């Protein structure tokens, strides 16, 4: 059974880099496609990016300049880096598997706060 | 990119059917048959209920169905049950090789 678990700091200082990792169990991280989605407190979902098993990455145009995704097959995880963090980046960050043009398995989410 | 447009809320009584609309543009919903829908209970993780406009993942009730006409997609829930009360989000692939979500619709089961 596929399980995803986000990890990383719960508090990031303004202008610093928000860095999260998603550990994958029950599947090969190099054999699937993976995404990040975020949800500000009390608000809706926002797609951040998807990294395909080919290594190609699609990004939200509004975040493209600040986002990097990577996969570490040896450690069984994939990662998100979001540079120049601001209070607007405060959200619950979810990692998910992208399969058949849908996000079919999700992590529990991790709240990351960036103070004003 | 602009979020897809969904009604803020819809409601229905147990046993009834409801539909949630999701309006986009020729650059997203109108461009591809790649619309998905997610159910999210309060404080919980989103769950995929529809992909590719009208396909259901394994394990999702056949009370959930999806459709699309032009730039508007719809999610229909028939035989409404108390556990269907949740937020629902549509999502579409776009010509910019990106995905965009709708603002979400809160479903209340009366």
PDB file of C-alpha atoms in Angstrom:
ATOM      1  CA  UNK A   1       0.000   0.000   0.000  1.00  0.00           C
ATOM      2  CA  UNK A   2       1.391   3.361  -1.058  1.00  0.00           C
ATOM      3  CA  UNK A   3       2.109   5.776   1.776  1.00  0.00           C
ATOM      4  CA  UNK A   4       3.478   9.304   1.589  1.00  0.00           C
ATOM      5  CA  UNK A   5       4.829  11.379   4.469  1.00  0.00           C
ATOM      6  CA  UNK A   6       5.904  15.000   4.337  1.00  0.00           C
ATOM      7  CA  UNK A   7       8.677  16.292   6.564  1.00  0.00           C
ATOM      8  CA  UNK A   8      10.486  19.568   7.083  1.00  0.00           C
ATOM      9  CA  UNK A   9      10.530  22.682   9.245  1.00  0.00           C
ATOM     10  CA  UNK A  10       7.203  24.029  10.435  1.00  0.00           C
ATOM     11  CA  UNK A  11       8.522  27.573  10.557  1.00  0.00           C
ATOM     12  CA  UNK A  12      10.512  29.369   7.866  1.00  0.00           C
ATOM     13  CA  UNK A  13      11.854  32.895   8.118  1.00  0.00           C
ATOM     14  CA  UNK A  14      10.882  35.426   5.459  1.00  0.00           C
ATOM     15  CA  UNK A  15      13.222  35.479   2.443  1.00  0.00           C
ATOM     16  CA  UNK A  16      14.607  32.037   3.316  1.00  0.00           C
ATOM     17  CA  UNK A  17      14.039  28.788   1.418  1.00  0.00           C
ATOM     18  CA  UNK A  18      11.170  26.502   2.300  1.00  0.00           C
ATOM     19  CA  UNK A  19      12.406  22.940   1.891  1.00  0.00           C
ATOM     20  CA  UNK A  20      10.214  19.853   2.277  1.00  0.00           C
ATOM     21  CA  UNK A  21      10.698  16.154   1.684  1.00  0.00           C
ATOM     22  CA  UNK A  22       8.120  13.501   0.902  1.00  0.00           C
ATOM     23  CA  UNK A  23       9.079   9.962   1.885  1.00  0.00           C
ATOM     24  CA  UNK A  24       7.507   7.245  -0.235  1.00  0.00           C
ATOM     25  CA  UNK A  25       6.814   3.684   0.898  1.00  0.00           C
ATOM     26  CA  UNK A  26       5.015   0.954  -0.980  1.00  0.00           C
ATOM     27  CA  UNK A  27       6.231   2.125  -4.376  1.00  0.00           C
ATOM     28  CA  UNK A  28       9.398   3.079  -6.175  1.00  0.00           C
ATOM     29  CA  UNK A  29       9.908   6.808  -6.168  1.00  0.00           C
ATOM     30  CA  UNK A  30      11.664   6.535  -9.527  1.00  0.00           C
ATOM     31  CA  UNK A  31       8.781   4.617 -11.082  1.00  0.00           C
ATOM     32  CA  UNK A  32       5.978   7.145 -10.685  1.00  0.00           C
ATOM     33  CA  UNK A  33       5.172  10.803 -11.096  1.00  0.00           C
ATOM     34  CA  UNK A  34       4.858  13.078  -8.066  1.00  0.00           C
ATOM     35  CA  UNK A  35       3.279  16.405  -7.212  1.00  0.00           C
ATOM     36  CA  UNK A  36       3.114  19.070  -4.550  1.00  0.00           C
ATOM     37  CA  UNK A  37      -0.073  20.942  -3.644  1.00  0.00           C
ATOM     38  CA  UNK A  38      -0.589  23.540  -0.940  1.00  0.00           C
ATOM     39  CA  UNK A  39      -3.554  24.913   0.952  1.00  0.00           C
ATOM     40  CA  UNK A  40      -3.387  28.187   2.917  1.00  0.00           C
ATOM     41  CA  UNK A  41      -5.320  28.018   6.187  1.00  0.00           C
ATOM     42  CA  UNK A  42      -9.048  28.201   5.487  1.00  0.00           C
ATOM     43  CA  UNK A  43      -8.532  28.487   1.730  1.00  0.00           C
ATOM     44  CA  UNK A  44      -8.526  26.319  -1.369  1.00  0.00           C
ATOM     45  CA  UNK A  45      -6.001  24.046  -3.022  1.00  0.00           C
ATOM     46  CA  UNK A  46      -3.153  25.332  -5.170  1.00  0.00           C
ATOM     47  CA  UNK A  47      -1.103  23.053  -7.432  1.00  0.00           C
ATOM     48  CA  UNK A  48       2.627  23.772  -7.135  1.00  0.00           C
ATOM     49  CA  UNK A  49       4.425  21.384  -9.482  1.00  0.00           C
ATOM     50  CA  UNK A  50       4.719  17.841 -10.820  1.00  0.00           C
ATOM     51  CA  UNK A  51       7.895  15.881 -11.493  1.00  0.00           C
ATOM     52  CA  UNK A  52       7.652  13.000 -13.933  1.00  0.00           C
ATOM     53  CA  UNK A  53       9.659   9.800 -13.852  1.00  0.00           C
ATOM     54  CA  UNK A  54      11.453  11.086 -16.940  1.00  0.00           C
ATOM     55  CA  UNK A  55      12.817  13.947 -14.868  1.00  0.00           C
ATOM     56  CA  UNK A  56      10.682  16.535 -16.643  1.00  0.00           C
ATOM     57  CA  UNK A  57       8.942  18.975 -14.306  1.00  0.00           C
ATOM     58  CA  UNK A  58       5.831  21.083 -14.819  1.00  0.00           C
ATOM     59  CA  UNK A  59       5.431  24.174 -12.630  1.00  0.00           C
ATOM     60  CA  UNK A  60       2.659  26.531 -11.606  1.00  0.00           C
ATOM     61  CA  UNK A  61       3.476  29.588 -13.741  1.00  0.00           C
ATOM     62  CA  UNK A  62       3.040  31.891 -10.759  1.00  0.00           C
ATOM     63  CA  UNK A  63       5.634  29.950  -8.736  1.00  0.00           C
ATOM     64  CA  UNK A  64       7.952  28.746 -11.481  1.00  0.00           C
ATOM     65  CA  UNK A  65      10.792  31.125 -10.726  1.00  0.00           C
ATOM     66  CA  UNK A  66      10.966  30.059  -7.070  1.00  0.00           C
ATOM     67  CA  UNK A  67      10.279  26.304  -7.177  1.00  0.00           C
ATOM     68  CA  UNK A  68      12.569  23.327  -7.641  1.00  0.00           C
ATOM     69  CA  UNK A  69      11.534  19.690  -7.452  1.00  0.00           C
ATOM     70  CA  UNK A  70      13.897  16.752  -7.202  1.00  0.00           C
ATOM     71  CA  UNK A  71      13.831  13.004  -6.677  1.00  0.00           C
ATOM     72  CA  UNK A  72      16.295  10.967  -4.616  1.00  0.00           C
ATOM     73  CA  UNK A  73      15.694   7.354  -5.582  1.00  0.00           C
ATOM     74  CA  UNK A  74      18.384   6.027  -3.267  1.00  0.00           C
ATOM     75  CA  UNK A  75      16.586   7.506  -0.266  1.00  0.00           C
ATOM     76  CA  UNK A  76      13.076   6.846  -1.529  1.00  0.00           C
ATOM     77  CA  UNK A  77      11.904  10.429  -1.397  1.00  0.00           C
ATOM     78  CA  UNK A  78      11.247  13.523  -3.464  1.00  0.00           C
ATOM     79  CA  UNK A  79      11.648  17.132  -2.447  1.00  0.00           C
ATOM     80  CA  UNK A  80      10.329  20.659  -2.861  1.00  0.00           C
ATOM     81  CA  UNK A  81      12.329  23.854  -2.547  1.00  0.00           C
ATOM     82  CA  UNK A  82      10.580  27.216  -2.579  1.00  0.00           C
ATOM     83  CA  UNK A  83      12.920  30.181  -2.401  1.00  0.00           C
ATOM     84  CA  UNK A  84      12.354  33.703  -1.092  1.00  0.00           C
ATOM     85  CA  UNK A  85       9.514  32.666   1.211  1.00  0.00           C
ATOM     86  CA  UNK A  86       6.932  35.234   2.292  1.00  0.00           C
ATOM     87  CA  UNK A  87       3.878  35.163   4.539  1.00  0.00           C
ATOM     88  CA  UNK A  88       1.819  34.329   1.441  1.00  0.00           C
ATOM     89  CA  UNK A  89       3.557  30.933   1.362  1.00  0.00           C
ATOM     90  CA  UNK A  90       2.080  29.948   4.721  1.00  0.00           C
ATOM     91  CA  UNK A  91       0.056  26.823   4.018  1.00  0.00           C
ATOM     92  CA  UNK A  92      -0.397  23.124   4.535  1.00  0.00           C
ATOM     93  CA  UNK A  93       1.822  21.451   1.957  1.00  0.00           C
ATOM     94  CA  UNK A  94       0.755  18.099   0.556  1.00  0.00           C
ATOM     95  CA  UNK A  95       2.766  15.676  -1.527  1.00  0.00           C
ATOM     96  CA  UNK A  96       0.860  13.310  -3.793  1.00  0.00           C
ATOM     97  CA  UNK A  97       1.259  10.724  -6.507  1.00  0.00           C
ATOM     98  CA  UNK A  98       0.228  11.909  -9.963  1.00  0.00           C
ATOM     99  CA  UNK A  99      -1.363   8.938 -11.727  1.00  0.00           C
ATOM    100  CA  UNK A 100      -3.704   8.831 -14.723  1.00  0.00           C
ATOM    101  CA  UNK A 101      -3.982  12.617 -14.668  1.00  0.00           C
ATOM    102  CA  UNK A 102      -5.150  12.671 -11.080  1.00  0.00           C
ATOM    103  CA  UNK A 103      -3.590  12.849  -7.616  1.00  0.00           C
ATOM    104  CA  UNK A 104      -4.586   9.449  -6.285  1.00  0.00           C
ATOM    105  CA  UNK A 105      -2.536   9.145  -3.095  1.00  0.00           C
ATOM    106  CA  UNK A 106      -1.730  11.975  -0.704  1.00  0.00           C
ATOM    107  CA  UNK A 107       0.438  12.551   2.311  1.00  0.00           C
ATOM    108  CA  UNK A 108      -1.131  13.841   5.504  1.00  0.00           C
ATOM    109  CA  UNK A 109       0.179  17.334   4.873  1.00  0.00           C
ATOM    110  CA  UNK A 110       2.550  19.554   6.822  1.00  0.00           C
ATOM    111  CA  UNK A 111       1.820  23.072   8.014  1.00  0.00           C
ATOM    112  CA  UNK A 112       4.563  25.535   7.186  1.00  0.00           C
ATOM    113  CA  UNK A 113       4.333  29.036   8.593  1.00  0.00           C
ATOM    114  CA  UNK A 114       6.225  32.048   7.318  1.00  0.00           C
ATOM    115  CA  UNK A 115       5.717  34.992   9.696  1.00  0.00           C
ATOM    116  CA  UNK A 116       5.088  38.469   8.265  1.00  0.00           C
TER     117      UNK A 116
ATOM    118  CA  UNK B   1      -3.303  31.548 -14.126  1.00  0.00           C
ATOM    119  CA  UNK B   2      -6.811  32.159 -12.805  1.00  0.00           C
ATOM    120  CA  UNK B   3      -8.574  29.624 -10.641  1.00  0.00           C
ATOM    121  CA  UNK B   4     -11.530  27.777 -12.101  1.00  0.00           C
ATOM    122  CA  UNK B   5     -14.906  29.106 -10.965  1.00  0.00           C
ATOM    123  CA  UNK B   6     -17.055  27.030  -8.649  1.00  0.00           C
ATOM    124  CA  UNK B   7     -20.100  28.001  -6.579  1.00  0.00           C
ATOM    125  CA  UNK B   8     -19.130  28.694  -2.994  1.00  0.00           C
ATOM    126  CA  UNK B   9     -21.775  26.370  -1.647  1.00  0.00           C
ATOM    127  CA  UNK B  10     -24.474  23.919  -2.614  1.00  0.00           C
ATOM    128  CA  UNK B  11     -26.876  21.924  -0.505  1.00  0.00           C
ATOM    129  CA  UNK B  12     -29.255  19.023  -0.781  1.00  0.00           C
ATOM    130  CA  UNK B  13     -31.299  16.618   1.269  1.00  0.00           C
ATOM    131  CA  UNK B  14     -30.407  12.969   1.811  1.00  0.00           C
ATOM    132  CA  UNK B  15     -31.331  10.889  -1.198  1.00  0.00           C
ATOM    133  CA  UNK B  16     -31.406  13.822  -3.578  1.00  0.00           C
ATOM    134  CA  UNK B  17     -28.960  14.561  -6.392  1.00  0.00           C
ATOM    135  CA  UNK B  18     -26.835  17.678  -6.610  1.00  0.00           C
ATOM    136  CA  UNK B  19     -24.489  19.049  -9.233  1.00  0.00           C
ATOM    137  CA  UNK B  20     -21.434  21.240  -8.771  1.00  0.00           C
ATOM    138  CA  UNK B  21     -20.278  23.275 -11.727  1.00  0.00           C
ATOM    139  CA  UNK B  22     -16.712  24.247 -12.584  1.00  0.00           C
ATOM    140  CA  UNK B  23     -16.173  26.900 -15.222  1.00  0.00           C
ATOM    141  CA  UNK B  24     -12.906  27.532 -16.978  1.00  0.00           C
ATOM    142  CA  UNK B  25     -11.737  28.739 -20.360  1.00  0.00           C
ATOM    143  CA  UNK B  26     -10.599  27.523 -23.765  1.00  0.00           C
ATOM    144  CA  UNK B  27      -7.123  27.293 -22.239  1.00  0.00           C
ATOM    145  CA  UNK B  28      -7.983  24.704 -19.618  1.00  0.00           C
ATOM    146  CA  UNK B  29     -11.307  22.848 -19.384  1.00  0.00           C
ATOM    147  CA  UNK B  30     -12.149  23.568 -22.992  1.00  0.00           C
ATOM    148  CA  UNK B  31      -8.752  22.419 -24.240  1.00  0.00           C
ATOM    149  CA  UNK B  32      -8.493  18.918 -22.803  1.00  0.00           C
ATOM    150  CA  UNK B  33     -10.596  16.151 -21.300  1.00  0.00           C
ATOM    151  CA  UNK B  34      -8.387  16.275 -18.235  1.00  0.00           C
ATOM    152  CA  UNK B  35     -10.691  17.396 -15.441  1.00  0.00           C
ATOM    153  CA  UNK B  36     -10.492  15.857 -12.004  1.00  0.00           C
ATOM    154  CA  UNK B  37     -12.523  16.305  -8.835  1.00  0.00           C
ATOM    155  CA  UNK B  38     -11.471  16.002  -5.203  1.00  0.00           C
ATOM    156  CA  UNK B  39     -13.462  15.575  -2.015  1.00  0.00           C
ATOM    157  CA  UNK B  40     -12.040  17.023   1.201  1.00  0.00           C
ATOM    158  CA  UNK B  41     -13.635  16.565   4.588  1.00  0.00           C
ATOM    159  CA  UNK B  42     -12.734  19.195   7.210  1.00  0.00           C
ATOM    160  CA  UNK B  43      -9.190  18.715   8.478  1.00  0.00           C
ATOM    161  CA  UNK B  44      -8.649  15.768   6.163  1.00  0.00           C
ATOM    162  CA  UNK B  45      -6.628  14.967   3.087  1.00  0.00           C
ATOM    163  CA  UNK B  46      -8.206  15.499  -0.359  1.00  0.00           C
ATOM    164  CA  UNK B  47      -9.503  12.370  -2.068  1.00  0.00           C
ATOM    165  CA  UNK B  48      -9.704  11.884  -5.823  1.00  0.00           C
ATOM    166  CA  UNK B  49     -13.266  11.015  -6.861  1.00  0.00           C
ATOM    167  CA  UNK B  50     -13.221  11.708 -10.627  1.00  0.00           C
ATOM    168  CA  UNK B  51     -10.416  11.925 -13.225  1.00  0.00           C
ATOM    169  CA  UNK B  52     -10.425  12.442 -16.984  1.00  0.00           C
ATOM    170  CA  UNK B  53     -13.787  14.225 -16.739  1.00  0.00           C
ATOM    171  CA  UNK B  54     -15.885  11.166 -15.946  1.00  0.00           C
ATOM    172  CA  UNK B  55     -13.708   8.246 -14.803  1.00  0.00           C
ATOM    173  CA  UNK B  56     -13.938   6.964 -11.243  1.00  0.00           C
ATOM    174  CA  UNK B  57     -10.940   5.593  -9.361  1.00  0.00           C
ATOM    175  CA  UNK B  58     -11.302   2.126  -7.945  1.00  0.00           C
ATOM    176  CA  UNK B  59     -13.294   2.196  -4.725  1.00  0.00           C
ATOM    177  CA  UNK B  60     -15.187   5.417  -5.401  1.00  0.00           C
ATOM    178  CA  UNK B  61     -18.949   5.058  -5.286  1.00  0.00           C
ATOM    179  CA  UNK B  62     -20.838   5.115  -8.590  1.00  0.00           C
ATOM    180  CA  UNK B  63     -23.015   7.804  -7.007  1.00  0.00           C
ATOM    181  CA  UNK B  64     -20.273  10.179  -8.140  1.00  0.00           C
ATOM    182  CA  UNK B  65     -20.246  11.088 -11.826  1.00  0.00           C
ATOM    183  CA  UNK B  66     -18.613  13.751 -13.947  1.00  0.00           C
ATOM    184  CA  UNK B  67     -19.293  15.450 -17.244  1.00  0.00           C
ATOM    185  CA  UNK B  68     -18.117  18.346 -19.376  1.00  0.00           C
ATOM    186  CA  UNK B  69     -19.609  20.675 -21.934  1.00  0.00           C
ATOM    187  CA  UNK B  70     -17.453  23.307 -23.542  1.00  0.00           C
ATOM    188  CA  UNK B  71     -15.587  25.203 -20.850  1.00  0.00           C
ATOM    189  CA  UNK B  72     -17.706  23.900 -17.978  1.00  0.00           C
ATOM    190  CA  UNK B  73     -17.342  20.650 -16.085  1.00  0.00           C
ATOM    191  CA  UNK B  74     -19.777  19.243 -13.565  1.00  0.00           C
ATOM    192  CA  UNK B  75     -19.714  16.799 -10.694  1.00  0.00           C
ATOM    193  CA  UNK B  76     -22.991  15.088  -9.873  1.00  0.00           C
ATOM    194  CA  UNK B  77     -23.604  13.235  -6.628  1.00  0.00           C
ATOM    195  CA  UNK B  78     -26.731  11.117  -6.588  1.00  0.00           C
ATOM    196  CA  UNK B  79     -28.432   9.531  -3.589  1.00  0.00           C
ATOM    197  CA  UNK B  80     -26.911  12.146  -1.302  1.00  0.00           C
ATOM    198  CA  UNK B  81     -25.616  10.801   2.014  1.00  0.00           C
ATOM    199  CA  UNK B  82     -24.540  12.554   5.203  1.00  0.00           C
ATOM    200  CA  UNK B  83     -20.912  11.552   4.625  1.00  0.00           C
ATOM    201  CA  UNK B  84     -20.911  13.401   1.311  1.00  0.00           C
ATOM    202  CA  UNK B  85     -20.854  16.657   3.252  1.00  0.00           C
ATOM    203  CA  UNK B  86     -17.436  18.064   2.412  1.00  0.00           C
ATOM    204  CA  UNK B  87     -15.585  20.546   0.236  1.00  0.00           C
ATOM    205  CA  UNK B  88     -15.219  19.654  -3.431  1.00  0.00           C
ATOM    206  CA  UNK B  89     -12.529  20.960  -5.762  1.00  0.00           C
ATOM    207  CA  UNK B  90     -12.290  20.662  -9.519  1.00  0.00           C
ATOM    208  CA  UNK B  91      -8.982  20.735 -11.337  1.00  0.00           C
ATOM    209  CA  UNK B  92      -8.015  20.984 -14.990  1.00  0.00           C
ATOM    210  CA  UNK B  93      -4.881  20.627 -17.057  1.00  0.00           C
ATOM    211  CA  UNK B  94      -4.012  23.754 -19.031  1.00  0.00           C
ATOM    212  CA  UNK B  95      -2.267  24.661 -22.262  1.00  0.00           C
ATOM    213  CA  UNK B  96       0.600  26.000 -20.146  1.00  0.00           C
ATOM    214  CA  UNK B  97       1.470  22.443 -19.049  1.00  0.00           C
ATOM    215  CA  UNK B  98       0.118  23.189 -15.604  1.00  0.00           C
ATOM    216  CA  UNK B  99      -2.854  22.286 -13.432  1.00  0.00           C
ATOM    217  CA  UNK B 100      -5.320  24.749 -11.967  1.00  0.00           C
ATOM    218  CA  UNK B 101      -7.836  24.174  -9.188  1.00  0.00           C
ATOM    219  CA  UNK B 102     -11.225  25.693  -8.633  1.00  0.00           C
ATOM    220  CA  UNK B 103     -11.901  27.729  -5.530  1.00  0.00           C
ATOM    221  CA  UNK B 104     -13.846  24.903  -3.925  1.00  0.00           C
ATOM    222  CA  UNK B 105     -17.512  24.251  -3.163  1.00  0.00           C
ATOM    223  CA  UNK B 106     -18.863  23.480   0.273  1.00  0.00           C
ATOM    224  CA  UNK B 107     -21.550  20.800   0.101  1.00  0.00           C
ATOM    225  CA  UNK B 108     -24.084  20.758   2.929  1.00  0.00           C
ATOM    226  CA  UNK B 109     -26.373  17.787   3.414  1.00  0.00           C
ATOM    227  CA  UNK B 110     -29.518  19.147   5.026  1.00  0.00           C
TER     228      UNK B 110
END
